Coordinates of C-alpha atoms in Angstrom, one line a residue:
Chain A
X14 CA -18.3 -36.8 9.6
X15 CA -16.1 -34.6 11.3
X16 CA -12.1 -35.1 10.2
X17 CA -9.6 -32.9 10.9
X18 CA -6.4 -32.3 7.7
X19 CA -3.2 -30.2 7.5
X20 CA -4.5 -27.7 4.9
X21 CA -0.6 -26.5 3.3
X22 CA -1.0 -22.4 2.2
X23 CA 2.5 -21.0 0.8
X24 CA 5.2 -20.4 0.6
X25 CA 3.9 -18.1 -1.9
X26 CA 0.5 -16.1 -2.5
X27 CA -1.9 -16.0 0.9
X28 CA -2.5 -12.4 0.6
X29 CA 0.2 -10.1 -0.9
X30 CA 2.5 -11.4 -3.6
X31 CA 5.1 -12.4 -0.4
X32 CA 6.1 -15.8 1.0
X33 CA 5.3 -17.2 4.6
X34 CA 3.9 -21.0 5.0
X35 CA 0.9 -21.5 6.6
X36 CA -0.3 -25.2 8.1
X37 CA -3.4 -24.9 9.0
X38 CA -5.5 -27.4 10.7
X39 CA -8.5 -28.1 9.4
X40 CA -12.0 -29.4 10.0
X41 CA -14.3 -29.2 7.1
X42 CA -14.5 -25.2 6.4
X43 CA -12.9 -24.3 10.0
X44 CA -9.5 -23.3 11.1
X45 CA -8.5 -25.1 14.0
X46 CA -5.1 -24.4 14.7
X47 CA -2.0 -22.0 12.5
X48 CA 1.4 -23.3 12.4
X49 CA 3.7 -20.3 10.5
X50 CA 7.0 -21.0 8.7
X51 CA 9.1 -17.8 8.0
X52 CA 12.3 -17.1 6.4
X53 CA 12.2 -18.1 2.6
X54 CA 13.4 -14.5 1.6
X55 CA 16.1 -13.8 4.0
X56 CA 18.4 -11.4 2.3
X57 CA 21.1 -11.0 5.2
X58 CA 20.5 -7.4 5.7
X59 CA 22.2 -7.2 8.9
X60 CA 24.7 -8.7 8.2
X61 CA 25.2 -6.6 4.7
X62 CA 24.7 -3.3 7.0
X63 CA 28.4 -4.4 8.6
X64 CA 30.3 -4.4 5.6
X65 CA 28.9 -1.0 4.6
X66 CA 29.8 2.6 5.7
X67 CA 27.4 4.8 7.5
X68 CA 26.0 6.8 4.5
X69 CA 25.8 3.2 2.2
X70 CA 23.7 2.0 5.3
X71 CA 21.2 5.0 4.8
X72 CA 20.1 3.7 1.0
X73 CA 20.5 0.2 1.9
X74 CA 18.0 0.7 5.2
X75 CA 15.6 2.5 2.7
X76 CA 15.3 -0.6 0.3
X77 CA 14.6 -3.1 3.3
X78 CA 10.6 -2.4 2.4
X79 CA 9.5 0.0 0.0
X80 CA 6.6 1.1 1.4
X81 CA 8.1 2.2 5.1
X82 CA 10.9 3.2 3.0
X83 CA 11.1 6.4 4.6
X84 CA 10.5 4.7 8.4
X85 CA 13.6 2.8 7.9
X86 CA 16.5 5.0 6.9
X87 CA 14.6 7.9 9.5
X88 CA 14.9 5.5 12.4
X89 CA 18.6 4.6 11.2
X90 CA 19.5 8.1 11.1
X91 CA 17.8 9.0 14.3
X92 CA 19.9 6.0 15.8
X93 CA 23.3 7.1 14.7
X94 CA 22.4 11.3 15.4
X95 CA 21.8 9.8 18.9
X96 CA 24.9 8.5 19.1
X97 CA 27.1 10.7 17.9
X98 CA 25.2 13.6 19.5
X99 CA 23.9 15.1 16.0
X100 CA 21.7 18.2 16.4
X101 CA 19.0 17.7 13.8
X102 CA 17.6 21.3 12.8
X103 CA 14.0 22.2 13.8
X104 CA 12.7 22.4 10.2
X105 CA 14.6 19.4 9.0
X106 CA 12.4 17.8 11.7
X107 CA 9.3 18.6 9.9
X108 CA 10.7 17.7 7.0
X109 CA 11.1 14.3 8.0
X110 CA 7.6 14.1 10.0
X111 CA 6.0 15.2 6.7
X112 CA 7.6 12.5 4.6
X113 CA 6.6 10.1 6.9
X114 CA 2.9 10.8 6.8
X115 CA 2.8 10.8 3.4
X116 CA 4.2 7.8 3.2
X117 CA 1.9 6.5 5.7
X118 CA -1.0 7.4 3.5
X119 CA 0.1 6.1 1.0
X120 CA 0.5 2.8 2.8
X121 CA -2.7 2.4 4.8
X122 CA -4.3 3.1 1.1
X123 CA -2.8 0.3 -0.6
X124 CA -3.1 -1.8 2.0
X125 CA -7.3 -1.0 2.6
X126 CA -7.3 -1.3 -1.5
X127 CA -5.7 -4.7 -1.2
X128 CA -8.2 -5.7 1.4
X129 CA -11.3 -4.4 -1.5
X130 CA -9.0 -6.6 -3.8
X131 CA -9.2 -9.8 -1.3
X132 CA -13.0 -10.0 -0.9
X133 CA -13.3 -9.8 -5.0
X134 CA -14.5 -6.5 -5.1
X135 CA -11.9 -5.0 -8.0
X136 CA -12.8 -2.2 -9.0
X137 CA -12.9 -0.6 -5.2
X138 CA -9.3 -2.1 -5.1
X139 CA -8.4 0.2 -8.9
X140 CA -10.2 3.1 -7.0
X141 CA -8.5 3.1 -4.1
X142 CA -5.2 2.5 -5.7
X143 CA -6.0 5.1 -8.3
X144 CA -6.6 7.9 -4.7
X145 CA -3.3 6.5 -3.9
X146 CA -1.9 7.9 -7.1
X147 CA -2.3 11.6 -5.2
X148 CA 0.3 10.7 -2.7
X149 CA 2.1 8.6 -5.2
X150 CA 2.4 11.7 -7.6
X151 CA 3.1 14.2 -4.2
X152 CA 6.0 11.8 -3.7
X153 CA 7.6 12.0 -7.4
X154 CA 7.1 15.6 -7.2
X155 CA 8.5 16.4 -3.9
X156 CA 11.1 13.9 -3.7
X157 CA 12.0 12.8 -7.1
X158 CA 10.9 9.1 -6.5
X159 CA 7.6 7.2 -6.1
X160 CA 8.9 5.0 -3.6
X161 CA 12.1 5.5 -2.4
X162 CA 12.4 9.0 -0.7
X163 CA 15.6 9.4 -0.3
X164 CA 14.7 12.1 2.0
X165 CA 16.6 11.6 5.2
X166 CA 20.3 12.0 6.0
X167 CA 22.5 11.8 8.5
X168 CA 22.1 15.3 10.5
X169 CA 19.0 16.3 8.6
X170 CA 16.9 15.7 5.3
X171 CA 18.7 15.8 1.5
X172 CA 15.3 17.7 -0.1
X173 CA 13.5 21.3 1.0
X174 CA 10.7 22.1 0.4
X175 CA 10.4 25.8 -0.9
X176 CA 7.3 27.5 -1.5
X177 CA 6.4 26.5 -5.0
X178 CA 7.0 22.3 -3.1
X179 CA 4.9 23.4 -0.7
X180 CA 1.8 24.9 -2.9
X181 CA 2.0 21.4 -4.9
X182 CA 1.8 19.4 -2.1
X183 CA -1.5 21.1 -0.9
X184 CA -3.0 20.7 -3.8
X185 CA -2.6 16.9 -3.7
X186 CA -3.8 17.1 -0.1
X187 CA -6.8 19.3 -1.2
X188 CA -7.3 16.6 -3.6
X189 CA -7.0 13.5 -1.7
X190 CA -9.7 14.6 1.3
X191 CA -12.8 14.2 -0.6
X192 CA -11.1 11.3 -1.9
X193 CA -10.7 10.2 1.3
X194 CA -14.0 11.4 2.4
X195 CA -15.8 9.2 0.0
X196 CA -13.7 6.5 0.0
X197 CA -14.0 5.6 3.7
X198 CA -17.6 6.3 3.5
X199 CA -17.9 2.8 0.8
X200 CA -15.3 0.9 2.8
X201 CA -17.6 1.9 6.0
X202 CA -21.2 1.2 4.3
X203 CA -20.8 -0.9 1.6
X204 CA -22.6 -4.5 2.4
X205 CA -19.9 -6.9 0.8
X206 CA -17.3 -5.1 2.2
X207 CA -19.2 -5.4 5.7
X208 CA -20.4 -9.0 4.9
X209 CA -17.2 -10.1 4.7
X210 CA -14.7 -8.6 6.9
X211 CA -17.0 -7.7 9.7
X212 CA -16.4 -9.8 12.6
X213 CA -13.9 -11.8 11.1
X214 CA -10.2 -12.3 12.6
X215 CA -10.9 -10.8 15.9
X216 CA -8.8 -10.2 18.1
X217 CA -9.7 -8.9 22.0
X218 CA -8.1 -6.1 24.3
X219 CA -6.2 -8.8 26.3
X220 CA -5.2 -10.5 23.2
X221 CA -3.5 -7.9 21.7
X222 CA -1.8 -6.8 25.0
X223 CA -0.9 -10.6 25.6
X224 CA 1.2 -11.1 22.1
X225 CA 2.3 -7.3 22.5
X226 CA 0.9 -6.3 19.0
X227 CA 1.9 -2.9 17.6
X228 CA 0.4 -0.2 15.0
X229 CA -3.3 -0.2 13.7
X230 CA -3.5 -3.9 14.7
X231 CA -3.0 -3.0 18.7
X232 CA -5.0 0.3 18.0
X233 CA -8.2 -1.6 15.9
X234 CA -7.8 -3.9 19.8
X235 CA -8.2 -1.1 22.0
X236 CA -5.0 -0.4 22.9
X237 CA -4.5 3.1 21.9
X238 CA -0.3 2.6 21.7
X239 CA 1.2 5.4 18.7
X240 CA 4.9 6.2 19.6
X241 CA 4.3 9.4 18.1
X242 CA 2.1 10.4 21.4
X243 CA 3.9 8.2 23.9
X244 CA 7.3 8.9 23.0
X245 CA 7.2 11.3 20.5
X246 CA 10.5 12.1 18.1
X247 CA 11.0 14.4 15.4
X248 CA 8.7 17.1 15.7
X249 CA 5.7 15.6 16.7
X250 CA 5.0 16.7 20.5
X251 CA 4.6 20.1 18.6
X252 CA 1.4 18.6 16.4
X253 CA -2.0 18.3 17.1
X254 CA -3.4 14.6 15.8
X255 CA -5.6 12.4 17.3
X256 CA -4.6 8.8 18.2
X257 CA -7.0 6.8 16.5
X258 CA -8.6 3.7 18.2
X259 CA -11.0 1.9 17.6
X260 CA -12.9 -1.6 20.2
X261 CA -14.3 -4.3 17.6
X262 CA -10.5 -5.3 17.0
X263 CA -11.5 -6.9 13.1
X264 CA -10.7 -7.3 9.5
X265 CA -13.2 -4.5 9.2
X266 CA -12.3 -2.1 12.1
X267 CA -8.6 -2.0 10.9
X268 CA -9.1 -1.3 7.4
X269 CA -11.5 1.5 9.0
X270 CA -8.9 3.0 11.3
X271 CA -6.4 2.7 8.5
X272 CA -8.5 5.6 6.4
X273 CA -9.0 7.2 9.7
X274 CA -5.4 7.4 10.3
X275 CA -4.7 8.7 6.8
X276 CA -7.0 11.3 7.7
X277 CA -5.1 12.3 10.5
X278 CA -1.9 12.3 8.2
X279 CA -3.0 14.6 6.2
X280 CA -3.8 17.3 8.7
X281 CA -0.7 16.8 10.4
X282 CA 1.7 17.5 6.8
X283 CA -0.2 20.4 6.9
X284 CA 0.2 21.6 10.3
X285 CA 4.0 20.8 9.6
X286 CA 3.4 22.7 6.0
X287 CA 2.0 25.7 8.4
X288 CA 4.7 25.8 10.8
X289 CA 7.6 25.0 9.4
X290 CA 10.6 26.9 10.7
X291 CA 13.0 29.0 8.8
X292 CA 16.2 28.0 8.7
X293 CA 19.0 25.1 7.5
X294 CA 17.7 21.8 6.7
X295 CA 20.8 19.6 7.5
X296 CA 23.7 20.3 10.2
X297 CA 26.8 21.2 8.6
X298 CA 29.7 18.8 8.1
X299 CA 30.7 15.5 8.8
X300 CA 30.8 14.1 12.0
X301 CA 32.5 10.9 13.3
X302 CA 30.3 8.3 14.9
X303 CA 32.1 7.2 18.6
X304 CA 32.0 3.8 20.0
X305 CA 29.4 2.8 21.6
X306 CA 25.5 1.9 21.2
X307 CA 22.3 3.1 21.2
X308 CA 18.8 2.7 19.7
X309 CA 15.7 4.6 18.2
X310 CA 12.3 4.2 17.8
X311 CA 9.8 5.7 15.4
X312 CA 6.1 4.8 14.3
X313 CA 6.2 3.1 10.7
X314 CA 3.1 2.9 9.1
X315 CA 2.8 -0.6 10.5
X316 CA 3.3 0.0 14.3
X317 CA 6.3 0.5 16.3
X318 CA 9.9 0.4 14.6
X319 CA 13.2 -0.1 16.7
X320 CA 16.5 0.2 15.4
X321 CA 19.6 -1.0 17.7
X322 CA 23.1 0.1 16.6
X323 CA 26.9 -0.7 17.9
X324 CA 29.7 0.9 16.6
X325 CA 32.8 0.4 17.4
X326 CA 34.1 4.0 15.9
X327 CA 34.9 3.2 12.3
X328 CA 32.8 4.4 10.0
X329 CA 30.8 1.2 9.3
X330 CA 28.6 0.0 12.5
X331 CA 29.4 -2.8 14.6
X332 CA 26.2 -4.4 14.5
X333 CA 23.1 -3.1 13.1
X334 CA 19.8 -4.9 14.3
X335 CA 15.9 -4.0 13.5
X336 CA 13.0 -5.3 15.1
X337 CA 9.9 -4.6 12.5
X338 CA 6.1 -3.8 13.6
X339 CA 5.1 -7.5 11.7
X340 CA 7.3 -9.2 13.9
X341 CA 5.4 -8.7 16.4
X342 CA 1.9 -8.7 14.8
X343 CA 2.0 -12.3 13.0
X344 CA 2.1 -14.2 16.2
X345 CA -1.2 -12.8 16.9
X346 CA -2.9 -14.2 13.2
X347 CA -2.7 -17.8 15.0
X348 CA -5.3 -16.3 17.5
X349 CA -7.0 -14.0 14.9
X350 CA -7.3 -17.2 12.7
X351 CA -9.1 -20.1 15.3
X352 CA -12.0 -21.0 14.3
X353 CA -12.2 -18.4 11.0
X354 CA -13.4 -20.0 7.9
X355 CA -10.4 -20.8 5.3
X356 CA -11.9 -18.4 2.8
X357 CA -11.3 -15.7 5.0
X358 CA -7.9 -16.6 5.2
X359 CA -6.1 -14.1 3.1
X360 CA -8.0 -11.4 4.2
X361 CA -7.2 -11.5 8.1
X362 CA -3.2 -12.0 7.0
X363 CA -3.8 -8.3 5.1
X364 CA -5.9 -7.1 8.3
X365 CA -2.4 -7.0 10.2
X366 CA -0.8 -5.6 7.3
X367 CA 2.5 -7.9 7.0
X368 CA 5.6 -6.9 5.9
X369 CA 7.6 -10.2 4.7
X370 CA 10.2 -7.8 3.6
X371 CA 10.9 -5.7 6.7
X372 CA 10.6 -9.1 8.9
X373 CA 13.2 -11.6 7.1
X374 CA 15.3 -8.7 5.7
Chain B
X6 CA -27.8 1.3 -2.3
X7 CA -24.2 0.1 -3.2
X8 CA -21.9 3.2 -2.2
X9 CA -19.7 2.4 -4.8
X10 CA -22.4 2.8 -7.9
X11 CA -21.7 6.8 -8.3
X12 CA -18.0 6.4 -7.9
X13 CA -18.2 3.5 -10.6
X14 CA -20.2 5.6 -12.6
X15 CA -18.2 8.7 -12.4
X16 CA -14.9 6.6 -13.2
X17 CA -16.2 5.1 -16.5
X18 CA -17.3 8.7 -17.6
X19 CA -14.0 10.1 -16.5
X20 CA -12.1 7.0 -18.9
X21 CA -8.5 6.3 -18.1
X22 CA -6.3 8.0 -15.8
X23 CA -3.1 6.2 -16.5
X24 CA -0.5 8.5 -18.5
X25 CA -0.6 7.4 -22.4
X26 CA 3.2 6.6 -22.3
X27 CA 4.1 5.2 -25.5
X28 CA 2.2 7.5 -27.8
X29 CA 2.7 10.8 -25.8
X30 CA 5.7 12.1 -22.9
X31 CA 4.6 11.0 -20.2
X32 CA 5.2 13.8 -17.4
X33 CA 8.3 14.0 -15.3
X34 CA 8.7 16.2 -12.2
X35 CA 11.6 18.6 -12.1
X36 CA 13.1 16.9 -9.1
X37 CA 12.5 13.2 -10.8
X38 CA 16.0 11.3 -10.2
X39 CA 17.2 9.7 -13.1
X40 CA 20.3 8.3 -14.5
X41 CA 22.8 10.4 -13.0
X42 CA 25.1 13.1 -14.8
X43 CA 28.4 13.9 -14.2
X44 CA 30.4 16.9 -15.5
X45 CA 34.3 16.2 -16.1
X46 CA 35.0 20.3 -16.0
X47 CA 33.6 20.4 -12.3
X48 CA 35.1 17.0 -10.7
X49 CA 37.6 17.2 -8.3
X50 CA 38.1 13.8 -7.9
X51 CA 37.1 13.4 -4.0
X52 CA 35.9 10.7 -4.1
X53 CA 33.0 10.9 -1.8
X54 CA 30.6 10.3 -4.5
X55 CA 32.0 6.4 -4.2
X56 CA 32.4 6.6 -0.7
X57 CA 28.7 7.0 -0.3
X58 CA 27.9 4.8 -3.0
X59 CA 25.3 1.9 -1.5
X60 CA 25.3 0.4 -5.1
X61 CA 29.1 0.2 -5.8
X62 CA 27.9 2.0 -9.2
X63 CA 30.8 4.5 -9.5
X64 CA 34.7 3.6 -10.2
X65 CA 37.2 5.6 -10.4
X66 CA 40.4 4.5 -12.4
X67 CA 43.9 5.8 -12.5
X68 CA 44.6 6.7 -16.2
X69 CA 47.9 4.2 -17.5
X70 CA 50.1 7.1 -17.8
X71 CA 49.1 8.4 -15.0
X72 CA 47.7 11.8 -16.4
X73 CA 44.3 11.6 -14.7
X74 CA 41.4 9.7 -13.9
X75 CA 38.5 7.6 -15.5
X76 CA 35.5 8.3 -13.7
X77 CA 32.4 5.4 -14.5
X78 CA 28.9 5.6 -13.3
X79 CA 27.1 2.2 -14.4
X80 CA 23.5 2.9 -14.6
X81 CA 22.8 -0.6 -14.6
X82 CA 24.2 -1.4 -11.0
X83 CA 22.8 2.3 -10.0
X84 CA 20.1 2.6 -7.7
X85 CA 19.0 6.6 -8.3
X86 CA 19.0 7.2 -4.4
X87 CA 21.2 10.2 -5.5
X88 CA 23.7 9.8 -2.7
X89 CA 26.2 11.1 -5.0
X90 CA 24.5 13.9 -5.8
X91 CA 24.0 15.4 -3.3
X92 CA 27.4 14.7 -1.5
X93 CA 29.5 16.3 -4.2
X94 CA 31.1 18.9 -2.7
X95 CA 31.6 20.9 -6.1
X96 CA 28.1 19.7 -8.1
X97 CA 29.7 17.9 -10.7
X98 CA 27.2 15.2 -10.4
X99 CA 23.7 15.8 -10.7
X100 CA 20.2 13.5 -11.3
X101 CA 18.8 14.1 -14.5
X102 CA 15.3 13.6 -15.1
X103 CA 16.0 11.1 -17.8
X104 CA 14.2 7.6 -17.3
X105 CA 14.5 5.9 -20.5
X106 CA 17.3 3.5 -19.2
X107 CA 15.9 0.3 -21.2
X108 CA 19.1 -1.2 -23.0
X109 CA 20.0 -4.0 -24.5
X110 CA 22.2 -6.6 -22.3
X111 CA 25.2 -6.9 -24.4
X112 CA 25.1 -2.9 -23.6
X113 CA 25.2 -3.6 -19.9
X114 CA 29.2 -2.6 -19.5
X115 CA 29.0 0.0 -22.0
X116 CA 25.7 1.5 -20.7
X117 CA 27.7 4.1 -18.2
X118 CA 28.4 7.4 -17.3
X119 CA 32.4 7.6 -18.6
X120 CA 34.1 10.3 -18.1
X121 CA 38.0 11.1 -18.2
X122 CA 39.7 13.8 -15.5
X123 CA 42.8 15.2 -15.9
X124 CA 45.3 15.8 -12.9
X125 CA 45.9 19.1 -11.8
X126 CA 49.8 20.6 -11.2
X127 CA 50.9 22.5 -8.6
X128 CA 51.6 26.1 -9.2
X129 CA 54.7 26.4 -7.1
X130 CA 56.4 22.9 -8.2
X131 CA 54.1 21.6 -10.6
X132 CA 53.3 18.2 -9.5
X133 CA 50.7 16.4 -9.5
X134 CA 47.4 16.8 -7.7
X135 CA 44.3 16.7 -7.9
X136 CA 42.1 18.7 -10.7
X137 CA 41.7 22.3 -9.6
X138 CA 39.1 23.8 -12.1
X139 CA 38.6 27.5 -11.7
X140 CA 34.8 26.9 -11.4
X141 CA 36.0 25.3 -8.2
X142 CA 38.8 27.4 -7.4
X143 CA 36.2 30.3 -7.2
X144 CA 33.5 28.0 -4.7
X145 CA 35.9 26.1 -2.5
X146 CA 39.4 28.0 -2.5
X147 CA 37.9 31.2 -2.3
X148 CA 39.6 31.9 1.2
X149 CA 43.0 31.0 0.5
X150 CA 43.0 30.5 -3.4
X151 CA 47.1 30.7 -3.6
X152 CA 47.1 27.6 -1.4
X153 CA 44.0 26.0 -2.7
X154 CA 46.6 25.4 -5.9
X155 CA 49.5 23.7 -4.5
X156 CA 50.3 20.2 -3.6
X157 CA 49.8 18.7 -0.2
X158 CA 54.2 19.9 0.1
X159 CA 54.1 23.2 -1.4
X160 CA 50.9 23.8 1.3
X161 CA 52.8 22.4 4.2
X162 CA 56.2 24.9 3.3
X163 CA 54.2 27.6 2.5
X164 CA 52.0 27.4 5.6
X165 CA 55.5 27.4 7.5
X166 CA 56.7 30.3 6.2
X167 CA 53.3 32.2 6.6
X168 CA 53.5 31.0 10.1
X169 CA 57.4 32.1 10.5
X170 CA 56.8 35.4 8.6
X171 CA 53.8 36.5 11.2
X172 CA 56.0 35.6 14.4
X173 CA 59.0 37.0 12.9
X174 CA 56.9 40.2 12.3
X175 CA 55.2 40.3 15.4
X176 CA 58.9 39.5 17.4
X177 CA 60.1 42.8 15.2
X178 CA 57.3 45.0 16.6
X179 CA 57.7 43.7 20.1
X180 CA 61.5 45.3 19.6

């Protein structure tokens, strides 16, 4: 008897503690078809940003998510130093990369421990949170917050990082690698892990490029697309890092590349650690913001960020607008999900890493 | 074999890793922001602090008879992003690394960082301007600390004269 139902999932649960509405068509075990319903935590974000001045904007931009919660405030700041024509100094450019890749660290980790948490196996999901803890402590101690950075400004970054900083953060990074090491190699080998999010949620090459996905999802595809090579900002055309990409484009390929990336992260704070440039951290003084527009772009741990700002030349923007790496990605699931089994449901939602959050701001 | 088995077993030997709050301290960084601190004796009243203010946390309140200004921080509506901080001009406000900010709600409007600032005089006419502390006389009116002390008036005349004095002085040596 084959009979096809509307199987209702949401508006809360699926796979993070976030709410999106899934319909999904049903016959017996298998997913036919994916209808999504966003927009049940809209918090009017945008329209907040008007009403607040430049500098309010930075800490309001950082709470949007809280774990890009350095991507968003950077990408702000990058937007208004671009159109004001702010000089950001050299080392408060490496400043800024190496909060960011901590920050992504810590983000692909919880989001590959959330993943172990999904196919049942606990205790891989308290590991990997607990390897997390490294960057999570790293953060506390550099920045004086486990989440929320605080760390950029407009014309440069609020926090330095002197010598005594920079020995700390090492040692966490020291730390994490074998960590790292041995953490990828369970996530890699171990046969739940591989029974169950091998081969699952796939998505091909001319997939991806078709919906346009961004971040590990494109990269896990094939589509080796990091803004930080292809249009680099900050200080990253001066680091070595490999783009990490990876063909089998499933669960288990992007939980794979996610550790990979983290890898990557960690040599690339240290390259920044390494060559770091003397000198003043923020440019000095206020400077007015003129009419007019323009937009940035950085890499959040989740794929490709853009921030589009108008201002008018008052000191609160015209029109602030973001467009968030999810965006983008969730459109894809309803290929990623045809013909998956409904058990494997929450896990290929965490594959593309969503971001309720950052998406209905 | 199951990867996971050693790290399992090393874990268990290991026991907890989580800090034993209640019955010990748990441990706070030196750059931790806490509930933020303000210092009456370096405030210049600016302002700035609630310009950049995302949280609308800090007041600032024109005393009745007009001899100064209340300054309030609520912690309750604060957000520790330490905006404040680290636009004060003068470092009267600074993030402690106190976290115990539990309170009761009946506490919640009295659960603030209150602090009263007297207006300063001017030392030509003595009226009323902002508070000039000499901590702050000594870090921002270094250069010109005569005119760092005198209302917007007494600054405007005496910048005058200066002005008048130098191009009387240089039309003199011309002669």
């Amino acid at each position: 008897m084959s009979e096809t139902y509307t199987l209702p999932i949401g508006p809360l649960h699926v796979a993070l503690e976030e709410p999106m509405y899934f319909d999904i068509k049903v016959e017996g075990e298998t997913v036919q078809g994916v209808e999504l319903a966003a927009g049940h935590v809209h918090r009017g974000m945008e329209a907040l940003a008007m009403h607040r001045n430049y500098f309010q904007n930075i800490t309001l931009t950082e709470r949007v998510c809280s774990l890009c919660s350095n991507s968003h405030p950077a990408t702000f700041c990058m937007a208004v130093e671009n159109l004001a024509g702010i000089e950001v100094p050299m080392r408060a450019q490496y400043l800024r990369v190496i909060a960011d890749e901590v920050k992504r660290i810590a983000s692909h980790l919880f989001n590959v421990g959330i993943m172990a948490h999904l196919t049942g196996f606990d205790s891989l999901f308290m590991h990997a949170m607990e390897v997390r803890e490294l960057m999570q402590d790293a953060k506390e101690g550099v920045y004086g917050n486990r989440m929320n950075l605080g760390q950029c400004t407009i014309g440069g970054t609020r926090t330095d990082i002197d010598a005594d900083i920079a020995r700390f953060l090492r040692g966490q990074l020291e730390a994490l690698k074998p960590q790292l090491a041995e953490l990828y190699g369970v996530f890699e080998r171990d046969p739940l892990i591989r029974t169950r999010t091998r081969g699952i949620g796939l998505l091909s090459e001319q997939e991806a490029k078709l919906h346009a996905v961004v971040g590990p999802v494109a990269r896990a595809s094939g589509v080796a697309y990091d803004l930080r090579r292809k249009a680099p900002y900050a200080a990253y055309d001066e680091l070595r890092f490999e783009v990490q990409s990876d063909t089998a484009g499933d669960v288990h390929s992007r939980a794979l590349l996610r550790l990979r990336e983290a890898v990557e992260s960690i040599s690339i704070v240290e390259q920044c650690l390494d060559q770091m440039p003397e000198g003043p951290v923020k440019s000095e003084g206020f400077v007015a913001v003129p009419a007019g527009e323009s937009v940035a772009r950085t890499e959040a741990p989740r794929g490709e960020l853009i921030y589009y700002l108008r201002s008018d030349g008052s000191d609160t923007p015209q029109r602030l607008k973001w467009r968030v790496p999810t965006y983008m990605n969730w459109e894809a699931l309803q290929v990623m999900m045809a013909g998956c089994q409904v058990a494997d449901i929450p896990l290929i939602v965490n594959s593309i890493d969503p971001c309720i959050s950052c998406t209905e701001r | 074999m199951l990867p996971f088995l050693k790290i399992m077993v090393r874990n268990l030997l290991q026991g907890p890793s989580t800090d034993p709050f209640p019955f010990a301290p748990a441990k706070t960084p030196a750059r931790f922001r806490g509930a933020a601190v303000h210092d009456s004796e370096k405030c210049i009243l600016c302002g700035i602090c609630r310009h950049v203010c995302a949280a609308g946390a800090i007041q600032l309140r024109a005393a009745e008879d007009g001899s100064g200004m209340q300054f309030m921080l609520w912690h309750n509506s604060c957000v520790y992003c330490g905006m404040c901080a680290h636009y004060c001009p003068t470092g009267a406000l600074t993030m402690s690394d106190n976290w115990h900010l539990s309170h009761l709600g009946e506490d919640k409007y009295t659960f603030s960082e209150d602090s009263f600032v007297p207006f300063g005089e001017c030392a030509q006419c003595g009226a009323r301007i902002q508070p000039r502390p000499n901590v702050i006389v000594e870090k921002l009116g270094g250069r010109a600390p005569d005119q760092f002390l005198l209302c917007p008036k007494c600054k405007r005349e005496s910048l005058v004269k200066h002005a008048s004095d130098t191009n009387l002085s240089q039309f003199r040596e011309k002669q």
